[in-house]
Amino acid sequence: MTVQDTGSVEDLAARLRPGFVLGVASAAFQIEGSLTADGRGPSGWDAFSEKPGVIVDGGSPAVACDHYNRADEDIALMQELGIDSYRFSLSWPRIQPGGTGAVNQRGLDFYDRLIDKLLAAGISPMATLFHWDLPLELEQTGGWMNRQTAERFAVYCEAAAERYGDRVDRWVTLNEPVSVTLQGYALGVHAPGRELLFDSLPAAHHQLLGHGLAVQALRGVGVKGLIGISNMHSPVRAATNKLSDRLMAQALDHILNRIYADAVLLGQYPKPPLPMKPWFRSLSTVEDGDMDTIHQPLDFYGLNYYYPLKVASGPGPAEIPTGSSPEMAKIPFHLATYSEYETTGFGWPVAPEHLSILLQEMRERYGDALPPVYITEGGASFPEPAHVEGPIQDTNRISYLAEHLGHALTATGPGGVAEGLDLRGYYVWTLTDNFEWAAGYSQRFGLVHVDFDTQARTPKDSFYWFRSLAKARNHQSSLFR
Ligand code: BGC
C-alpha cells in the first residue's frame, strides 16, 4: 500500500467536518518513567514488569520516555503537530499512592502543571482516569477481582475531579477494561498476570461498576468537561461458515465487545449463545442496582480500534494479538489468521474496512443509545531502528492513518454504512514511541521516534503528514468562516 493510494492530504482534510478533533493519545505508565519520584506508589505493573521473562528483551518501564521530566518538550512537539487535543492518563498511584487514603499533593501538582501547559499551548486536555496502572496495594487485595476496588476508584476519581474539573475538557473513566480483564486476569500476559480464564469476568463487572461510580463522582463534583469511556472493539468473524465456528465468533464478540458496550450503553449484559452460557455465569449474579449504576448517561463513547479478529472452534495456536499465552490451549477456540491483509510490526492485520464494519455495528446495535463517538485510539507499530539520523520514512504508518480516517469518514458520512453515527474526532496512538506493555520497547507506535539511550525525539514522516493534515484543515475551515 503506497501513500498515493490514500489520496492527497488536502482531500482528506476537506472531508473533516468543522470541529472534528484531531489528537494524539498516550498513557502515564508507558511514557512517564520517574516511578519513584514525588511520592508515587508502586502499581501492579511495576511489580509485574520486574518478573523475569515477562517483558520482551527485559525492557524496564523505569525511565520509558522520561516524559515526567520532558513534558515541556513533548508539549512543544504537540504544538508543532498542530493537534486540537491530547489524551493522556492520570496515574492513580501517583495521585493516591496506596489506592486508598491520603492523596499525594506532588503527584496532583504534576498533572496540574501538565493541564495548564496544554491549555497555554492551545491544546484541549482529555484525561483518562485509569489506563492500567492500578496501585499495587489494591492489586494485592485482588485488584479488579475485588468489588471494593470499584468503590476506591470512585474516591480517587473524585479527588482528580476536584483538582482538575475546572480545566479538563473531556474525561475518560477507563481505558479498555476488556484488555485488563483478558490480558491481565484471564490470560496472564499483562499485570497482574493471573490466569483465571472465564473466572476472570468479575474483573470486567467491577471495572464497569467502577466506571459507573466514577461518572457519578465526576458529575457530583460538577466537572465542566464531557464524560465518556474508551472501549477497545474488534469486529469478530468466524473462520468458516460451520456452526461451531459461528457460535465461537458470537461468543468472542460477547467477550470482547458486547459485555462492555451493552453494559454501558444499554444497562444489561448480552445473552450468550446457549451452549456457552456457563462461561458467562459470573455475570448473571451481579448485585441489585449494579446495572443501573453502570448505565450512566454519557456525553461521548470512545472507540479504540486496531484490528479485526477471526475465530475458529477447537483449541489451536496459543497466539493472541499481543504475544502468546499457554492458557489459550485450555479454551475451545483459537484465533485464525487474516491472511488477505498486510500486517503491522505486531502482526496485526491492516484492515481499515473493518473500522467501517465496526462503526456500522455500533450504529446498528446501539442506535440512539450511542452518544457522539470519538475514536480515542488508532495506530500501528512497524519495525524501526533504535537509532536514527533524521526522520524515518514511515509511509506504512501514513497509509495506515489515512486509510483508517478515510474509512471512518466515509462510513459515517452521507450514504455511509454508519450514517447517523456522530463521529467527533480521531486520536492517533501515539505521540512518541514508548513502553509497549509486555512487548517492552520492541513495538514502535509513535509519530515521533524515541532513541531510548539518549531520549532524543525525532519526528517521523508520519508526524509531518499529520501536521499537514491539521494545517490543511485549519486553512480550509478558515476559508469558510
Ligand atoms: C492500549 C495502549 C497500547 C496500544 C497498542 C491499546 O490497546 O490502550 O496502551 O499501547 O493498544 O498496543
mmCIF file of C-alpha atoms in Angstrom, residues 17-381:
data_model
loop_
_atom_site.group_PDB
_atom_site.id
_atom_site.type_symbol
_atom_site.label_atom_id
_atom_site.label_comp_id
_atom_site.label_asym_id
_atom_site.label_seq_id
_atom_site.Cartn_x
_atom_site.Cartn_y
_atom_site.Cartn_z
ATOM 1 C CA ARG A 17 -16.325 18.192 9.397
ATOM 2 C CA PRO A 18 -15.890 21.539 11.199
ATOM 3 C CA GLY A 19 -14.980 20.923 14.802
ATOM 4 C CA PHE A 20 -13.688 17.380 14.121
ATOM 5 C CA VAL A 21 -10.998 16.809 16.752
ATOM 6 C CA LEU A 22 -7.547 15.616 15.717
ATOM 7 C CA GLY A 23 -5.476 14.421 18.614
ATOM 8 C CA VAL A 24 -2.856 12.056 19.943
ATOM 9 C CA ALA A 25 -3.251 9.654 22.877
ATOM 10 C CA SER A 26 -0.838 8.273 25.480
ATOM 11 C CA ALA A 27 -0.806 6.562 28.881
ATOM 12 C CA ALA A 28 1.107 7.511 32.027
ATOM 13 C CA PHE A 29 2.845 4.197 32.632
ATOM 14 C CA GLN A 30 4.003 3.936 29.035
ATOM 15 C CA ILE A 31 5.751 7.317 28.906
ATOM 16 C CA GLU A 32 6.399 8.914 32.278
ATOM 17 C CA GLY A 33 9.176 6.961 33.971
ATOM 18 C CA SER A 34 10.102 8.512 37.340
ATOM 19 C CA LEU A 35 8.261 5.704 39.061
ATOM 20 C CA THR A 36 9.615 6.550 42.483
ATOM 21 C CA ALA A 37 9.658 10.328 42.127
ATOM 22 C CA ASP A 38 7.381 12.717 44.026
ATOM 23 C CA GLY A 39 5.856 10.128 46.354
ATOM 24 C CA ARG A 40 4.301 7.943 43.640
ATOM 25 C CA GLY A 41 3.466 4.466 44.954
ATOM 26 C CA PRO A 42 4.089 1.248 43.026
ATOM 27 C CA SER A 43 1.473 -0.127 40.683
ATOM 28 C CA GLY A 44 0.660 -3.698 39.752
ATOM 29 C CA TRP A 45 2.539 -3.040 36.535
ATOM 30 C CA ASP A 46 5.707 -2.001 38.440
ATOM 31 C CA ALA A 47 5.702 -5.400 40.146
ATOM 32 C CA PHE A 48 4.695 -7.394 37.082
ATOM 33 C CA SER A 49 7.367 -5.917 34.861
ATOM 34 C CA GLU A 50 10.070 -6.918 37.340
ATOM 35 C CA LYS A 51 9.263 -10.609 36.935
ATOM 36 C CA PRO A 52 11.869 -12.339 34.800
ATOM 37 C CA GLY A 53 10.811 -13.130 31.273
ATOM 38 C CA VAL A 54 7.512 -11.283 31.125
ATOM 39 C CA ILE A 55 8.656 -8.213 29.155
ATOM 40 C CA VAL A 56 10.263 -8.626 25.728
ATOM 41 C CA ASP A 57 14.043 -8.116 25.978
ATOM 42 C CA GLY A 58 13.635 -7.399 29.694
ATOM 43 C CA GLY A 59 12.526 -3.831 28.894
ATOM 44 C CA SER A 60 12.041 -1.757 32.034
ATOM 45 C CA PRO A 61 9.412 0.970 32.428
ATOM 46 C CA ALA A 62 11.607 2.827 34.944
ATOM 47 C CA VAL A 63 12.522 5.604 32.505
ATOM 48 C CA ALA A 64 10.283 4.947 29.462
ATOM 49 C CA CYS A 65 10.191 8.275 27.557
ATOM 50 C CA ASP A 66 11.160 10.242 30.637
ATOM 51 C CA HIS A 67 8.057 12.278 29.938
ATOM 52 C CA TYR A 68 7.814 13.191 33.615
ATOM 53 C CA ASN A 69 10.899 15.365 33.104
ATOM 54 C CA ARG A 70 10.355 16.171 29.444
ATOM 55 C CA ALA A 71 6.699 17.177 29.363
ATOM 56 C CA ASP A 72 7.624 20.638 28.047
ATOM 57 C CA GLU A 73 9.459 19.165 25.093
ATOM 58 C CA ASP A 74 6.573 16.800 24.367
ATOM 59 C CA ILE A 75 4.008 19.591 24.542
ATOM 60 C CA ALA A 76 6.161 21.649 22.167
ATOM 61 C CA LEU A 77 6.064 18.708 19.753
ATOM 62 C CA MET A 78 2.287 18.551 20.034
ATOM 63 C CA GLN A 79 2.071 22.253 19.360
ATOM 64 C CA GLU A 80 4.235 21.852 16.292
ATOM 65 C CA LEU A 81 1.997 18.971 15.217
ATOM 66 C CA GLY A 82 -0.991 21.301 15.351
ATOM 67 C CA ILE A 83 -3.350 18.938 17.165
ATOM 68 C CA ASP A 84 -6.523 20.085 18.890
ATOM 69 C CA SER A 85 -6.451 17.713 21.822
ATOM 70 C CA TYR A 86 -4.143 15.476 23.844
ATOM 71 C CA ARG A 87 -5.445 12.354 25.540
ATOM 72 C CA PHE A 88 -3.217 11.341 28.466
ATOM 73 C CA SER A 89 -3.809 9.312 31.583
ATOM 74 C CA LEU A 90 -3.584 10.254 35.222
ATOM 75 C CA SER A 91 -1.596 7.762 37.216
ATOM 76 C CA TRP A 92 -3.688 6.601 40.161
ATOM 77 C CA PRO A 93 -0.587 5.527 42.191
ATOM 78 C CA ARG A 94 0.991 8.941 41.602
ATOM 79 C CA ILE A 95 -2.126 10.729 42.811
ATOM 80 C CA GLN A 96 -3.130 8.316 45.588
ATOM 81 C CA PRO A 97 -0.135 6.052 46.211
ATOM 82 C CA GLY A 98 -1.821 3.266 48.157
ATOM 83 C CA GLY A 99 -5.095 3.388 46.269
ATOM 84 C CA THR A 100 -6.879 4.475 49.442
ATOM 85 C CA GLY A 101 -6.429 7.265 51.922
ATOM 86 C CA ALA A 102 -4.408 10.406 51.501
ATOM 87 C CA VAL A 103 -3.731 11.950 48.126
ATOM 88 C CA ASN A 104 -0.195 12.912 47.132
ATOM 89 C CA GLN A 105 -0.008 16.647 46.518
ATOM 90 C CA ARG A 106 3.174 16.444 44.466
ATOM 91 C CA GLY A 107 1.589 13.876 42.178
ATOM 92 C CA LEU A 108 -1.510 16.009 41.782
ATOM 93 C CA ASP A 109 0.728 19.001 41.041
ATOM 94 C CA PHE A 110 2.423 17.221 38.142
ATOM 95 C CA TYR A 111 -0.840 16.847 36.206
ATOM 96 C CA ASP A 112 -1.962 20.288 37.295
ATOM 97 C CA ARG A 113 1.061 21.782 35.555
ATOM 98 C CA LEU A 114 0.614 19.497 32.553
ATOM 99 C CA ILE A 115 -3.004 20.608 32.096
ATOM 100 C CA ASP A 116 -2.112 24.281 32.433
ATOM 101 C CA LYS A 117 0.704 23.948 29.926
ATOM 102 C CA LEU A 118 -1.558 22.176 27.445
ATOM 103 C CA LEU A 119 -4.145 24.899 27.751
ATOM 104 C CA ALA A 120 -1.487 27.573 27.338
ATOM 105 C CA ALA A 121 -0.372 25.772 24.160
ATOM 106 C CA GLY A 122 -3.940 25.792 22.843
ATOM 107 C CA ILE A 123 -4.362 22.018 23.266
ATOM 108 C CA SER A 124 -7.532 20.651 24.816
ATOM 109 C CA PRO A 125 -6.902 18.103 27.612
ATOM 110 C CA MET A 126 -8.658 14.721 27.556
ATOM 111 C CA ALA A 127 -7.810 12.900 30.800
ATOM 112 C CA THR A 128 -8.127 9.137 31.219
ATOM 113 C CA LEU A 129 -8.582 8.183 34.855
ATOM 114 C CA PHE A 130 -7.417 4.579 34.563
ATOM 115 C CA HIS A 131 -5.036 3.264 31.958
ATOM 116 C CA TRP A 132 -3.978 0.041 33.663
ATOM 117 C CA ASP A 133 -1.613 1.182 36.452
ATOM 118 C CA LEU A 134 -3.581 0.013 39.481
ATOM 119 C CA PRO A 135 -1.985 0.834 42.848
ATOM 120 C CA LEU A 136 -0.100 -2.284 43.963
ATOM 121 C CA GLU A 137 -1.766 -2.396 47.376
ATOM 122 C CA LEU A 138 -5.118 -2.771 45.670
ATOM 123 C CA GLU A 139 -3.758 -5.415 43.314
ATOM 124 C CA GLN A 140 -2.565 -7.340 46.357
ATOM 125 C CA THR A 141 -6.097 -7.469 47.731
ATOM 126 C CA GLY A 142 -7.481 -8.918 44.500
ATOM 127 C CA GLY A 143 -7.306 -5.910 42.213
ATOM 128 C CA TRP A 144 -10.338 -5.684 39.952
ATOM 129 C CA MET A 145 -11.493 -9.120 41.157
ATOM 130 C CA ASN A 146 -12.335 -7.335 44.391
ATOM 131 C CA ARG A 147 -15.551 -5.343 44.295
ATOM 132 C CA GLN A 148 -14.135 -2.756 46.691
ATOM 133 C CA THR A 149 -11.689 -1.624 44.010
ATOM 134 C CA ALA A 150 -14.645 -0.101 42.137
ATOM 135 C CA GLU A 151 -15.587 1.997 45.158
ATOM 136 C CA ARG A 152 -11.990 3.026 45.752
ATOM 137 C CA PHE A 153 -11.658 4.026 42.129
ATOM 138 C CA ALA A 154 -14.577 6.423 42.519
ATOM 139 C CA VAL A 155 -12.943 8.056 45.547
ATOM 140 C CA TYR A 156 -9.718 8.661 43.603
ATOM 141 C CA CYS A 157 -11.733 9.972 40.618
ATOM 142 C CA GLU A 158 -13.487 12.429 42.878
ATOM 143 C CA ALA A 159 -10.128 13.784 44.079
ATOM 144 C CA ALA A 160 -8.947 14.201 40.482
ATOM 145 C CA ALA A 161 -12.232 15.846 39.509
ATOM 146 C CA GLU A 162 -11.971 18.301 42.379
ATOM 147 C CA ARG A 163 -8.499 19.308 41.325
ATOM 148 C CA TYR A 164 -8.832 19.395 37.520
ATOM 149 C CA GLY A 165 -12.584 19.585 36.929
ATOM 150 C CA ASP A 166 -12.448 23.262 36.003
ATOM 151 C CA ARG A 167 -9.970 22.680 33.150
ATOM 152 C CA VAL A 168 -10.241 19.184 31.657
ATOM 153 C CA ASP A 169 -12.464 19.263 28.542
ATOM 154 C CA ARG A 170 -13.072 15.528 28.241
ATOM 155 C CA TRP A 171 -12.844 12.745 30.803
ATOM 156 C CA VAL A 172 -12.374 9.056 30.047
ATOM 157 C CA THR A 173 -13.148 6.847 33.037
ATOM 158 C CA LEU A 174 -11.479 3.594 31.932
ATOM 159 C CA ASN A 175 -9.232 2.641 29.073
ATOM 160 C CA GLU A 176 -10.151 -0.712 27.563
ATOM 161 C CA PRO A 177 -11.488 -2.664 30.513
ATOM 162 C CA VAL A 178 -11.619 -5.641 28.136
ATOM 163 C CA SER A 179 -7.820 -5.639 27.795
ATOM 164 C CA VAL A 180 -7.386 -5.580 31.554
ATOM 165 C CA THR A 181 -9.809 -8.478 32.016
ATOM 166 C CA LEU A 182 -8.433 -10.635 29.232
ATOM 167 C CA GLN A 183 -4.735 -9.917 29.232
ATOM 168 C CA GLY A 184 -4.369 -9.218 32.952
ATOM 169 C CA TYR A 185 -6.792 -11.594 34.670
ATOM 170 C CA ALA A 186 -7.732 -14.262 32.100
ATOM 171 C CA LEU A 187 -4.545 -14.989 30.162
ATOM 172 C CA GLY A 188 -1.769 -13.681 32.410
ATOM 173 C CA VAL A 189 0.221 -11.761 29.799
ATOM 174 C CA HIS A 190 -0.289 -8.353 31.450
ATOM 175 C CA ALA A 191 -0.352 -7.287 35.094
ATOM 176 C CA PRO A 192 -1.342 -8.789 37.435
ATOM 177 C CA GLY A 193 -0.518 -11.953 35.480
ATOM 178 C CA ARG A 194 -3.484 -14.021 36.624
ATOM 179 C CA GLU A 195 -4.757 -16.939 34.572
ATOM 180 C CA LEU A 196 -8.382 -17.228 35.515
ATOM 181 C CA LEU A 197 -9.840 -17.681 32.025
ATOM 182 C CA PHE A 198 -13.641 -17.311 32.259
ATOM 183 C CA ASP A 199 -13.457 -16.918 36.022
ATOM 184 C CA SER A 200 -11.908 -13.505 35.335
ATOM 185 C CA LEU A 201 -15.254 -11.963 34.388
ATOM 186 C CA PRO A 202 -15.840 -10.397 37.823
ATOM 187 C CA ALA A 203 -12.898 -8.141 36.896
ATOM 188 C CA ALA A 204 -14.977 -6.931 33.956
ATOM 189 C CA HIS A 205 -18.012 -6.321 36.126
ATOM 190 C CA HIS A 206 -16.058 -4.487 38.806
ATOM 191 C CA GLN A 207 -14.342 -2.239 36.283
ATOM 192 C CA LEU A 208 -17.700 -1.419 34.735
ATOM 193 C CA LEU A 209 -19.108 -0.731 38.177
ATOM 194 C CA GLY A 210 -16.086 1.498 38.810
ATOM 195 C CA HIS A 211 -16.894 3.304 35.572
ATOM 196 C CA GLY A 212 -20.469 3.990 36.673
ATOM 197 C CA LEU A 213 -19.408 5.144 40.132
ATOM 198 C CA ALA A 214 -16.713 7.345 38.592
ATOM 199 C CA VAL A 215 -19.231 9.023 36.280
ATOM 200 C CA GLN A 216 -21.424 9.714 39.308
ATOM 201 C CA ALA A 217 -18.433 11.085 41.225
ATOM 202 C CA LEU A 218 -17.404 13.411 38.384
ATOM 203 C CA ARG A 219 -20.957 14.653 37.958
ATOM 204 C CA GLY A 220 -21.241 15.072 41.720
ATOM 205 C CA VAL A 221 -18.235 17.391 41.683
ATOM 206 C CA GLY A 222 -19.725 19.258 38.728
ATOM 207 C CA VAL A 223 -16.808 18.926 36.320
ATOM 208 C CA LYS A 224 -17.155 21.176 33.308
ATOM 209 C CA GLY A 225 -15.840 18.585 30.827
ATOM 210 C CA LEU A 226 -17.623 15.887 28.852
ATOM 211 C CA ILE A 227 -17.552 12.351 30.270
ATOM 212 C CA GLY A 228 -17.097 9.041 28.446
ATOM 213 C CA ILE A 229 -15.245 5.726 28.397
ATOM 214 C CA SER A 230 -12.759 4.179 25.933
ATOM 215 C CA ASN A 231 -13.580 0.631 24.911
ATOM 216 C CA MET A 232 -11.495 -1.404 22.535
ATOM 217 C CA HIS A 233 -13.569 -3.033 19.825
ATOM 218 C CA SER A 234 -12.625 -5.730 17.330
ATOM 219 C CA PRO A 235 -15.197 -6.891 14.834
ATOM 220 C CA VAL A 236 -15.205 -10.697 15.049
ATOM 221 C CA ARG A 237 -15.710 -13.069 12.133
ATOM 222 C CA ALA A 238 -15.970 -16.881 12.031
ATOM 223 C CA ALA A 239 -13.141 -18.619 10.193
ATOM 224 C CA THR A 240 -15.658 -20.741 8.256
ATOM 225 C CA ASN A 241 -19.398 -20.975 7.920
ATOM 226 C CA LYS A 242 -19.543 -24.055 10.172
ATOM 227 C CA LEU A 243 -21.986 -23.712 13.050
ATOM 228 C CA SER A 244 -19.250 -24.390 15.600
ATOM 229 C CA ASP A 245 -17.138 -21.522 14.243
ATOM 230 C CA ARG A 246 -20.105 -19.190 14.059
ATOM 231 C CA LEU A 247 -21.005 -19.921 17.678
ATOM 232 C CA MET A 248 -17.452 -19.216 18.778
ATOM 233 C CA ALA A 249 -17.465 -15.944 16.835
ATOM 234 C CA GLN A 250 -20.631 -14.934 18.614
ATOM 235 C CA ALA A 251 -19.153 -15.847 21.986
ATOM 236 C CA LEU A 252 -15.921 -13.978 21.288
ATOM 237 C CA ASP A 253 -17.893 -10.936 20.162
ATOM 238 C CA HIS A 254 -19.544 -11.004 23.585
ATOM 239 C CA ILE A 255 -16.252 -11.438 25.390
ATOM 240 C CA LEU A 256 -14.504 -8.652 23.504
ATOM 241 C CA ASN A 257 -17.126 -6.137 22.577
ATOM 242 C CA ARG A 258 -20.633 -6.616 23.815
ATOM 243 C CA ILE A 259 -20.104 -7.203 27.524
ATOM 244 C CA TYR A 260 -18.610 -3.728 27.813
ATOM 245 C CA ALA A 261 -20.665 -1.777 25.288
ATOM 246 C CA ASP A 262 -24.037 -3.357 26.159
ATOM 247 C CA ALA A 263 -23.494 -2.781 29.866
ATOM 248 C CA VAL A 264 -22.532 0.852 29.475
ATOM 249 C CA LEU A 265 -24.958 1.799 26.701
ATOM 250 C CA LEU A 266 -27.937 -0.470 27.369
ATOM 251 C CA GLY A 267 -27.585 -1.281 31.060
ATOM 252 C CA GLN A 268 -27.529 -5.055 30.564
ATOM 253 C CA TYR A 269 -25.169 -7.866 29.716
ATOM 254 C CA PRO A 270 -25.766 -9.605 26.398
ATOM 255 C CA LYS A 271 -27.381 -13.058 26.383
ATOM 256 C CA PRO A 272 -24.641 -15.509 25.428
ATOM 257 C CA PRO A 273 -25.189 -18.293 22.900
ATOM 258 C CA LEU A 274 -26.855 -21.119 24.842
ATOM 259 C CA PRO A 275 -24.011 -23.679 24.697
ATOM 260 C CA MET A 276 -21.607 -21.095 26.138
ATOM 261 C CA LYS A 277 -23.868 -19.894 28.932
ATOM 262 C CA PRO A 278 -21.725 -21.473 31.673
ATOM 263 C CA TRP A 279 -18.723 -19.384 30.578
ATOM 264 C CA PHE A 280 -20.560 -16.202 31.475
ATOM 265 C CA ARG A 281 -22.171 -17.408 34.706
ATOM 266 C CA SER A 282 -20.382 -14.890 36.918
ATOM 267 C CA LEU A 283 -22.098 -12.064 35.049
ATOM 268 C CA SER A 284 -25.557 -13.374 35.879
ATOM 269 C CA THR A 285 -25.041 -12.978 39.608
ATOM 270 C CA VAL A 286 -24.466 -9.235 39.809
ATOM 271 C CA GLU A 287 -25.905 -7.339 42.747
ATOM 272 C CA ASP A 288 -29.194 -5.465 42.537
ATOM 273 C CA GLY A 289 -28.751 -1.973 41.188
ATOM 274 C CA ASP A 290 -25.336 -2.608 39.640
ATOM 275 C CA MET A 291 -26.552 -2.403 36.057
ATOM 276 C CA ASP A 292 -28.256 0.915 36.745
ATOM 277 C CA THR A 293 -25.041 2.236 38.232
ATOM 278 C CA ILE A 294 -23.076 1.110 35.191
ATOM 279 C CA HIS A 295 -25.653 2.548 32.788
ATOM 280 C CA GLN A 296 -24.911 6.243 33.317
ATOM 281 C CA PRO A 297 -25.750 8.799 30.651
ATOM 282 C CA LEU A 298 -22.531 9.542 28.756
ATOM 283 C CA ASP A 299 -21.520 12.588 26.744
ATOM 284 C CA PHE A 300 -19.416 10.524 24.371
ATOM 285 C CA TYR A 301 -18.263 6.987 23.679
ATOM 286 C CA GLY A 302 -14.578 6.328 22.983
ATOM 287 C CA LEU A 303 -13.749 3.603 20.479
ATOM 288 C CA ASN A 304 -10.253 2.170 20.259
ATOM 289 C CA TYR A 305 -9.834 0.270 17.020
ATOM 290 C CA TYR A 306 -6.705 -1.550 15.899
ATOM 291 C CA TYR A 307 -7.651 -4.839 14.175
ATOM 292 C CA PRO A 308 -10.448 -7.309 13.457
ATOM 293 C CA LEU A 309 -10.325 -10.897 14.711
ATOM 294 C CA LYS A 310 -11.194 -14.187 13.092
ATOM 295 C CA VAL A 311 -12.010 -17.179 15.257
ATOM 296 C CA ALA A 312 -12.223 -20.931 14.771
ATOM 297 C CA SER A 313 -13.590 -23.585 17.113
ATOM 298 C CA GLY A 314 -11.291 -26.022 18.875
ATOM 299 C CA PRO A 315 -8.046 -25.362 20.692
ATOM 300 C CA GLY A 316 -5.212 -24.240 18.458
ATOM 301 C CA PRO A 317 -2.190 -21.978 18.414
ATOM 302 C CA ALA A 318 -1.575 -20.013 21.603
ATOM 303 C CA GLU A 319 -1.234 -16.713 19.700
ATOM 304 C CA ILE A 320 -3.123 -13.638 20.811
ATOM 305 C CA PRO A 321 -2.661 -10.168 19.267
ATOM 306 C CA THR A 322 -0.040 -9.063 21.782
ATOM 307 C CA GLY A 323 2.005 -12.269 22.020
ATOM 308 C CA SER A 324 1.016 -15.717 23.133
ATOM 309 C CA SER A 325 -0.464 -17.332 26.190
ATOM 310 C CA PRO A 326 -0.324 -21.035 27.046
ATOM 311 C CA GLU A 327 -3.777 -20.551 28.605
ATOM 312 C CA MET A 328 -5.207 -20.398 25.091
ATOM 313 C CA ALA A 329 -4.695 -24.160 24.824
ATOM 314 C CA LYS A 330 -7.302 -24.648 27.554
ATOM 315 C CA ILE A 331 -10.179 -22.974 25.756
ATOM 316 C CA PRO A 332 -12.252 -24.455 22.953
ATOM 317 C CA PHE A 333 -11.451 -21.824 20.303
ATOM 318 C CA HIS A 334 -8.428 -20.148 18.766
ATOM 319 C CA LEU A 335 -7.670 -17.135 16.627
ATOM 320 C CA ALA A 336 -7.311 -17.719 12.909
ATOM 321 C CA THR A 337 -5.231 -15.504 10.635
ATOM 322 C CA TYR A 338 -6.497 -12.888 8.237
ATOM 323 C CA SER A 339 -4.034 -13.833 5.522
ATOM 324 C CA GLU A 340 -5.508 -11.409 2.978
ATOM 325 C CA TYR A 341 -4.180 -8.345 4.788
ATOM 326 C CA GLU A 342 -0.740 -6.871 5.220
ATOM 327 C CA THR A 343 0.361 -6.797 8.816
ATOM 328 C CA THR A 344 1.915 -4.360 11.281
ATOM 329 C CA GLY A 345 5.001 -4.985 13.393
ATOM 330 C CA PHE A 346 2.795 -6.708 15.946
ATOM 331 C CA GLY A 347 1.412 -8.934 13.171
ATOM 332 C CA TRP A 348 -1.974 -7.177 13.281
ATOM 333 C CA PRO A 349 -3.920 -7.137 10.004
ATOM 334 C CA VAL A 350 -4.105 -3.684 8.456
ATOM 335 C CA ALA A 351 -7.844 -3.727 7.808
ATOM 336 C CA PRO A 352 -9.401 -0.271 7.632
ATOM 337 C CA GLU A 353 -12.568 -1.737 6.073
ATOM 338 C CA HIS A 354 -13.224 -3.330 9.438
ATOM 339 C CA LEU A 355 -13.290 0.067 11.073
ATOM 340 C CA SER A 356 -16.256 0.812 8.785
ATOM 341 C CA ILE A 357 -17.790 -2.518 9.797
ATOM 342 C CA LEU A 358 -17.270 -1.669 13.445
ATOM 343 C CA LEU A 359 -18.895 1.744 13.072
ATOM 344 C CA GLN A 360 -21.798 0.118 11.248
ATOM 345 C CA GLU A 361 -22.170 -2.481 14.006
ATOM 346 C CA MET A 362 -22.131 0.230 16.655
ATOM 347 C CA ARG A 363 -24.806 2.213 14.824
ATOM 348 C CA GLU A 364 -26.997 -0.829 14.232
ATOM 349 C CA ARG A 365 -26.624 -2.298 17.694
ATOM 350 C CA TYR A 366 -26.987 0.810 19.776
ATOM 351 C CA GLY A 367 -28.854 3.336 17.617
ATOM 352 C CA ASP A 368 -29.797 6.387 19.623
ATOM 353 C CA ALA A 369 -28.340 4.875 22.788
ATOM 354 C CA LEU A 370 -24.909 5.634 21.328
ATOM 355 C CA PRO A 371 -23.729 9.138 22.185
ATOM 356 C CA PRO A 372 -21.273 11.037 19.938
ATOM 357 C CA VAL A 373 -18.189 8.927 19.255
ATOM 358 C CA TYR A 374 -14.504 9.740 19.356
ATOM 359 C CA ILE A 375 -12.036 7.209 18.046
ATOM 360 C CA THR A 376 -9.846 7.545 21.108
ATOM 361 C CA GLU A 377 -7.054 5.319 19.755
ATOM 362 C CA GLY A 378 -5.856 4.038 16.421
ATOM 363 C CA GLY A 379 -2.369 3.498 15.077
ATOM 364 C CA ALA A 380 0.258 0.944 14.176
ATOM 365 C CA SER A 381 3.722 -0.263 15.122
#
